CSV table of C-alpha atoms in Angstrom, one decimal:
chain,number,residue,atom,x,y,z
A,1,MET,CA,0.8,5.5,-19.7
A,2,ILE,CA,0.6,3.4,-16.6
A,3,ARG,CA,2.6,5.3,-13.9
A,4,HIS,CA,2.0,3.0,-10.9
A,5,ILE,CA,1.1,-0.7,-10.5
A,6,LEU,CA,-0.9,-1.7,-7.4
A,7,LEU,CA,-0.4,-5.3,-6.4
A,8,ASP,CA,-2.7,-7.2,-4.2
A,9,LEU,CA,-1.1,-9.4,-1.5
A,10,ASP,CA,-2.8,-12.6,-0.6
A,11,ASP,CA,-3.3,-15.1,-3.5
A,12,THR,CA,-1.6,-12.6,-5.8
A,13,LEU,CA,2.1,-12.3,-4.7
A,14,TYR,CA,1.9,-16.0,-3.8
A,15,GLU,CA,-0.4,-18.9,-4.5
A,16,GLY,CA,-2.1,-19.8,-1.2
A,17,SER,CA,-3.7,-23.0,-0.2
A,18,GLU,CA,-7.5,-23.1,0.0
A,19,HIS,CA,-7.0,-23.9,3.7
A,20,LEU,CA,-5.9,-20.3,4.4
A,21,SER,CA,-9.2,-18.9,3.3
A,22,SER,CA,-11.1,-21.4,5.4
A,23,VAL,CA,-8.9,-20.6,8.5
A,24,VAL,CA,-9.4,-16.9,8.1
A,25,ASP,CA,-13.1,-17.3,7.5
A,26,ALA,CA,-13.5,-19.5,10.6
A,27,ARG,CA,-11.6,-17.1,12.8
A,28,MET,CA,-13.8,-14.2,11.7
A,29,THR,CA,-16.8,-16.1,12.7
A,30,GLU,CA,-15.3,-17.0,16.1
A,31,PHE,CA,-14.4,-13.4,16.7
A,32,VAL,CA,-17.9,-12.2,15.9
A,33,ALA,CA,-19.5,-14.9,18.0
A,34,ARG,CA,-17.4,-14.0,21.1
A,35,LEU,CA,-17.9,-10.2,20.5
A,36,LEU,CA,-21.7,-10.4,20.2
A,37,GLU,CA,-22.1,-13.4,22.5
A,38,VAL,CA,-24.0,-15.5,20.0
A,39,PRO,CA,-23.5,-19.1,18.8
A,40,GLU,CA,-21.1,-19.5,15.9
A,41,ASP,CA,-23.8,-20.6,13.5
A,42,GLN,CA,-25.7,-17.4,14.1
A,43,ALA,CA,-22.5,-15.4,13.9
A,44,LEU,CA,-21.8,-16.9,10.5
A,45,ARG,CA,-25.2,-16.0,9.2
A,46,MET,CA,-24.8,-12.5,10.5
A,47,ARG,CA,-21.4,-12.1,8.9
A,48,ARG,CA,-22.6,-13.3,5.5
A,49,TYR,CA,-25.6,-11.0,5.7
A,50,TYR,CA,-23.9,-7.8,6.7
A,51,ALA,CA,-20.6,-8.4,4.8
A,52,SER,CA,-22.7,-8.5,1.6
A,53,ARG,CA,-24.1,-5.1,2.5
A,54,TYR,CA,-21.1,-3.4,3.9
A,55,GLY,CA,-18.5,-5.0,1.6
A,56,SER,CA,-16.6,-6.9,4.2
A,57,THR,CA,-16.9,-8.2,7.8
A,58,LEU,CA,-14.4,-5.6,8.9
A,59,THR,CA,-16.4,-2.7,7.5
A,60,TRP,CA,-19.5,-4.0,9.1
A,61,LEU,CA,-17.8,-4.2,12.5
A,62,SER,CA,-16.5,-0.7,12.0
A,63,GLU,CA,-19.4,1.1,10.5
A,64,GLY,CA,-22.4,-1.1,11.4
A,65,CYS,CA,-21.4,-2.1,14.9
A,66,GLY,CA,-19.3,1.0,15.7
A,67,LEU,CA,-16.3,-0.9,17.0
A,68,PRO,CA,-13.4,1.4,18.0
A,69,ALA,CA,-9.9,1.1,16.4
A,70,PRO,CA,-8.5,-1.1,19.2
A,71,LEU,CA,-11.2,-3.7,18.7
A,72,LEU,CA,-10.8,-3.5,14.9
A,73,ASP,CA,-7.1,-4.1,15.4
A,74,ALA,CA,-7.8,-7.0,17.7
A,75,PHE,CA,-10.0,-8.5,15.0
A,76,LEU,CA,-7.3,-8.1,12.3
A,77,GLU,CA,-4.7,-9.7,14.6
A,78,TYR,CA,-7.0,-12.6,15.5
A,79,VAL,CA,-8.0,-13.6,12.0
A,80,HIS,CA,-4.6,-13.5,10.3
A,81,PRO,CA,-2.3,-16.4,11.1
A,82,GLU,CA,0.9,-15.5,12.9
A,83,ASP,CA,2.8,-18.1,10.8
A,84,ILE,CA,1.8,-17.7,7.1
A,85,ARG,CA,4.4,-20.1,5.7
A,86,PRO,CA,2.4,-23.3,5.9
A,87,PHE,CA,-0.3,-21.7,3.7
A,88,ILE,CA,2.0,-20.6,0.9
A,89,LEU,CA,2.1,-23.1,-1.9
A,90,ARG,CA,4.5,-21.1,-4.1
A,91,PRO,CA,5.6,-17.5,-4.5
A,92,GLU,CA,4.5,-15.7,-7.7
A,93,VAL,CA,7.3,-13.2,-7.6
A,94,ASP,CA,11.0,-12.8,-6.7
A,95,GLU,CA,13.1,-9.7,-6.2
A,96,THR,CA,14.7,-9.9,-9.7
A,97,TRP,CA,11.3,-10.1,-11.4
A,98,LEU,CA,9.9,-7.2,-9.4
A,99,ALA,CA,13.0,-5.0,-10.0
A,100,GLY,CA,12.4,-5.6,-13.8
A,101,LEU,CA,8.9,-4.0,-13.8
A,102,GLU,CA,9.0,-0.8,-15.8
A,103,ALA,CA,6.6,1.1,-13.6
A,104,PRO,CA,6.9,1.7,-9.8
A,105,PHE,CA,4.7,-0.6,-7.7
A,106,SER,CA,3.0,-0.7,-4.3
A,107,ILE,CA,1.1,-3.3,-2.3
A,108,PHE,CA,-2.6,-2.6,-1.8
A,109,THR,CA,-4.1,-5.1,0.6
A,110,ASN,CA,-7.1,-5.5,2.9
A,111,ALA,CA,-4.9,-7.1,5.5
A,112,PRO,CA,-2.9,-5.2,8.2
A,113,LEU,CA,0.7,-4.1,7.7
A,114,GLU,CA,2.1,-6.8,10.0
A,115,HIS,CA,0.5,-9.5,7.9
A,116,ALA,CA,1.9,-8.0,4.7
A,117,LEU,CA,5.4,-8.0,6.3
A,118,ARG,CA,5.1,-11.6,7.3
A,119,VAL,CA,4.1,-12.6,3.8
A,120,LEU,CA,7.0,-10.7,2.3
A,121,SER,CA,9.4,-12.4,4.7
A,122,ALA,CA,7.9,-15.8,3.9
A,123,ILE,CA,8.4,-15.4,0.1
A,124,ASP,CA,11.9,-13.7,0.7
A,125,VAL,CA,11.0,-10.3,-0.8
A,126,SER,CA,12.2,-7.1,0.7
A,127,PRO,CA,9.5,-4.5,1.7
A,128,GLY,CA,11.9,-1.9,0.5
A,129,LEU,CA,11.3,-2.8,-3.1
A,130,PHE,CA,7.8,-1.4,-2.9
A,131,THR,CA,7.0,2.3,-3.1
A,132,ARG,CA,4.4,1.9,-0.5
A,133,ILE,CA,2.4,-0.7,1.4
A,134,PHE,CA,-1.2,0.4,1.6
A,135,ASP,CA,-2.9,-1.7,4.3
A,136,VAL,CA,-6.4,-1.6,5.5
A,137,ARG,CA,-5.6,0.7,8.4
A,138,ALA,CA,-4.1,3.3,6.0
A,139,CYS,CA,-7.4,3.3,4.3
A,140,GLY,CA,-9.4,4.0,7.4
A,141,TYR,CA,-10.4,0.3,7.9
A,142,ARG,CA,-12.3,0.5,4.6
A,143,GLY,CA,-10.5,-1.7,2.1
A,144,LYS,CA,-11.2,-2.8,-1.4
A,145,PRO,CA,-13.6,-2.5,-3.2
A,146,HIS,CA,-14.7,0.7,-1.4
A,147,ALA,CA,-14.1,3.7,-3.5
A,148,SER,CA,-12.6,5.7,-0.6
A,149,ALA,CA,-9.8,3.1,-0.3
A,150,TYR,CA,-8.8,3.6,-3.9
A,151,GLN,CA,-9.1,7.4,-3.6
A,152,HIS,CA,-6.8,7.4,-0.6
A,153,VAL,CA,-4.2,5.3,-2.4
A,154,LEU,CA,-4.3,7.4,-5.6
A,155,SER,CA,-4.2,10.6,-3.6
A,156,SER,CA,-1.2,9.4,-1.6
A,157,LEU,CA,0.6,8.5,-4.8
A,158,GLY,CA,-0.4,11.8,-6.5
A,159,ILE,CA,-1.7,10.1,-9.6
A,160,PRO,CA,-5.1,10.0,-11.4
A,161,ALA,CA,-6.9,6.7,-11.6
A,162,SER,CA,-6.2,6.6,-15.3
A,163,ALA,CA,-2.5,6.3,-14.6
A,164,SER,CA,-2.9,3.3,-12.3
A,165,LEU,CA,-3.2,-0.5,-12.8
A,166,LEU,CA,-4.4,-3.0,-10.2
A,167,VAL,CA,-3.5,-6.7,-10.2
A,168,ASP,CA,-5.9,-8.6,-8.0
A,169,ASP,CA,-7.4,-12.1,-7.7
A,170,ARG,CA,-10.9,-10.7,-6.9
A,171,GLU,CA,-13.1,-9.5,-9.7
A,172,GLU,CA,-15.0,-6.9,-7.6
A,173,ASN,CA,-11.7,-5.2,-6.7
A,174,VAL,CA,-10.5,-5.0,-10.3
A,175,ARG,CA,-14.0,-3.8,-11.3
A,176,ALA,CA,-14.0,-1.0,-8.7
A,177,LEU,CA,-10.8,0.6,-9.9
A,178,ALA,CA,-12.0,0.3,-13.5
A,179,GLY,CA,-15.2,2.1,-12.4
A,180,LEU,CA,-13.0,5.0,-11.3
A,181,GLY,CA,-11.2,5.2,-14.6
A,182,GLY,CA,-8.3,3.0,-13.8
A,183,TYR,CA,-7.1,-0.2,-15.3
A,184,GLY,CA,-7.1,-3.7,-13.8
A,185,VAL,CA,-5.9,-7.2,-14.4
A,186,LEU,CA,-7.6,-10.2,-12.9
A,187,LEU,CA,-5.4,-13.0,-11.7
A,188,LEU,CA,-7.3,-16.2,-12.3
A,189,ARG,CA,-6.8,-19.4,-10.2
A,190,ASP,CA,-7.7,-22.9,-11.0
A,191,GLY,CA,-11.4,-23.3,-11.9
A,192,GLN,CA,-11.9,-19.7,-12.8
A,193,GLU,CA,-13.1,-19.0,-16.3
A,194,GLY,CA,-14.1,-15.9,-18.2
A,195,PRO,CA,-15.1,-13.9,-20.0
A,196,TYR,CA,-14.3,-10.8,-18.1
A,197,PRO,CA,-14.4,-7.1,-19.3
A,198,PHE,CA,-10.7,-6.7,-18.4
A,199,PRO,CA,-7.4,-8.6,-19.1
A,200,THR,CA,-6.8,-11.8,-17.2
A,201,ILE,CA,-3.7,-13.7,-16.4
A,202,ARG,CA,-2.9,-17.1,-14.8
A,203,SER,CA,0.5,-15.9,-13.4
A,204,LEU,CA,2.0,-12.6,-12.5
A,205,ARG,CA,4.8,-13.5,-14.9
A,206,GLU,CA,2.4,-12.5,-17.6
A,207,LEU,CA,2.1,-9.0,-16.3
A,208,PRO,CA,4.9,-7.4,-18.4
A,209,ARG,CA,3.1,-8.6,-21.6
A,210,ILE,CA,-0.2,-7.1,-20.4
A,211,LEU,CA,1.6,-3.8,-19.6
A,212,GLU,CA,3.2,-3.6,-23.0
A,213,GLU,CA,-0.1,-4.3,-24.7
A,214,LEU,CA,-1.9,-1.7,-22.6
A,215,ASP,CA,0.7,1.0,-23.1
A,216,GLY,CA,0.6,0.3,-26.8
A,217,ARG,CA,-3.2,0.9,-26.8
A,218,LEU,CA,-2.9,4.0,-24.7
A,219,ALA,CA,-0.2,5.5,-27.0
A,220,ARG,CA,-2.6,5.2,-30.0
A,221,LEU,CA,-5.3,7.1,-28.2
C-alpha cells in the first residue's frame, strides 16, 4: 500500500515554458563564470562535465569545489527567477484535486524552499495542503537523484521506500527511487516517448488511476 506520495515541483505541479529551463541554465553558467573567474563558454563546458559526474551543478559546487552554505544559497537565489509567473503555462493541480488524493503527499524538489513557495503562490495552492516541503537544503544540498536525498525524505516521513511513490518529470529521479525499492511515475511532456520500466502519465490528473492500479497489484502480492 502506498502510504505517501512525493510530488516533484517544477514541470510537474505546473507545465512550464521551455524558456524557464534556458533561463535557469544560463544563470547557472553565469554564476560559475563569475565564481571561478573564467569565460562563460568555459564555465558551460565545466558545468556540463562536472554535473554529469556529480549529478548536478549544485552538488559539484558543494562537494567538488567545497563551496560553503552561504555561497550555495547565493547560487540557488541567483538561478531561480524571483517572478515565476511568466514561465508557468498552466497549473497541473488545484486544491480540490490535491485534497482528493487518498494518500498524504509532500513536495520533493531540488529547488530551495523560497522557490517552492513562489510556485505555489503562482498556481494558487496553499503550502498547508502538503505534509512537508522537502527542498534541496533539507537534503544537505544533495538533491535527486542522490540516494541520500531519498533516504532523508523517507526517514523524515518514517516510511520504507516500498510505501512511497514519486511523481517526477525526470526519468533518472524516478529510477533512483525505484532502485531503493519504491515506486515511481514518470510525467511525460510533449515529444517524450517510451517505453519505460515504470508507469507514465501525460497529466497529473491521471495519477488516481495509477494509484488504484498499483494498490490493486500490491494487494494481490
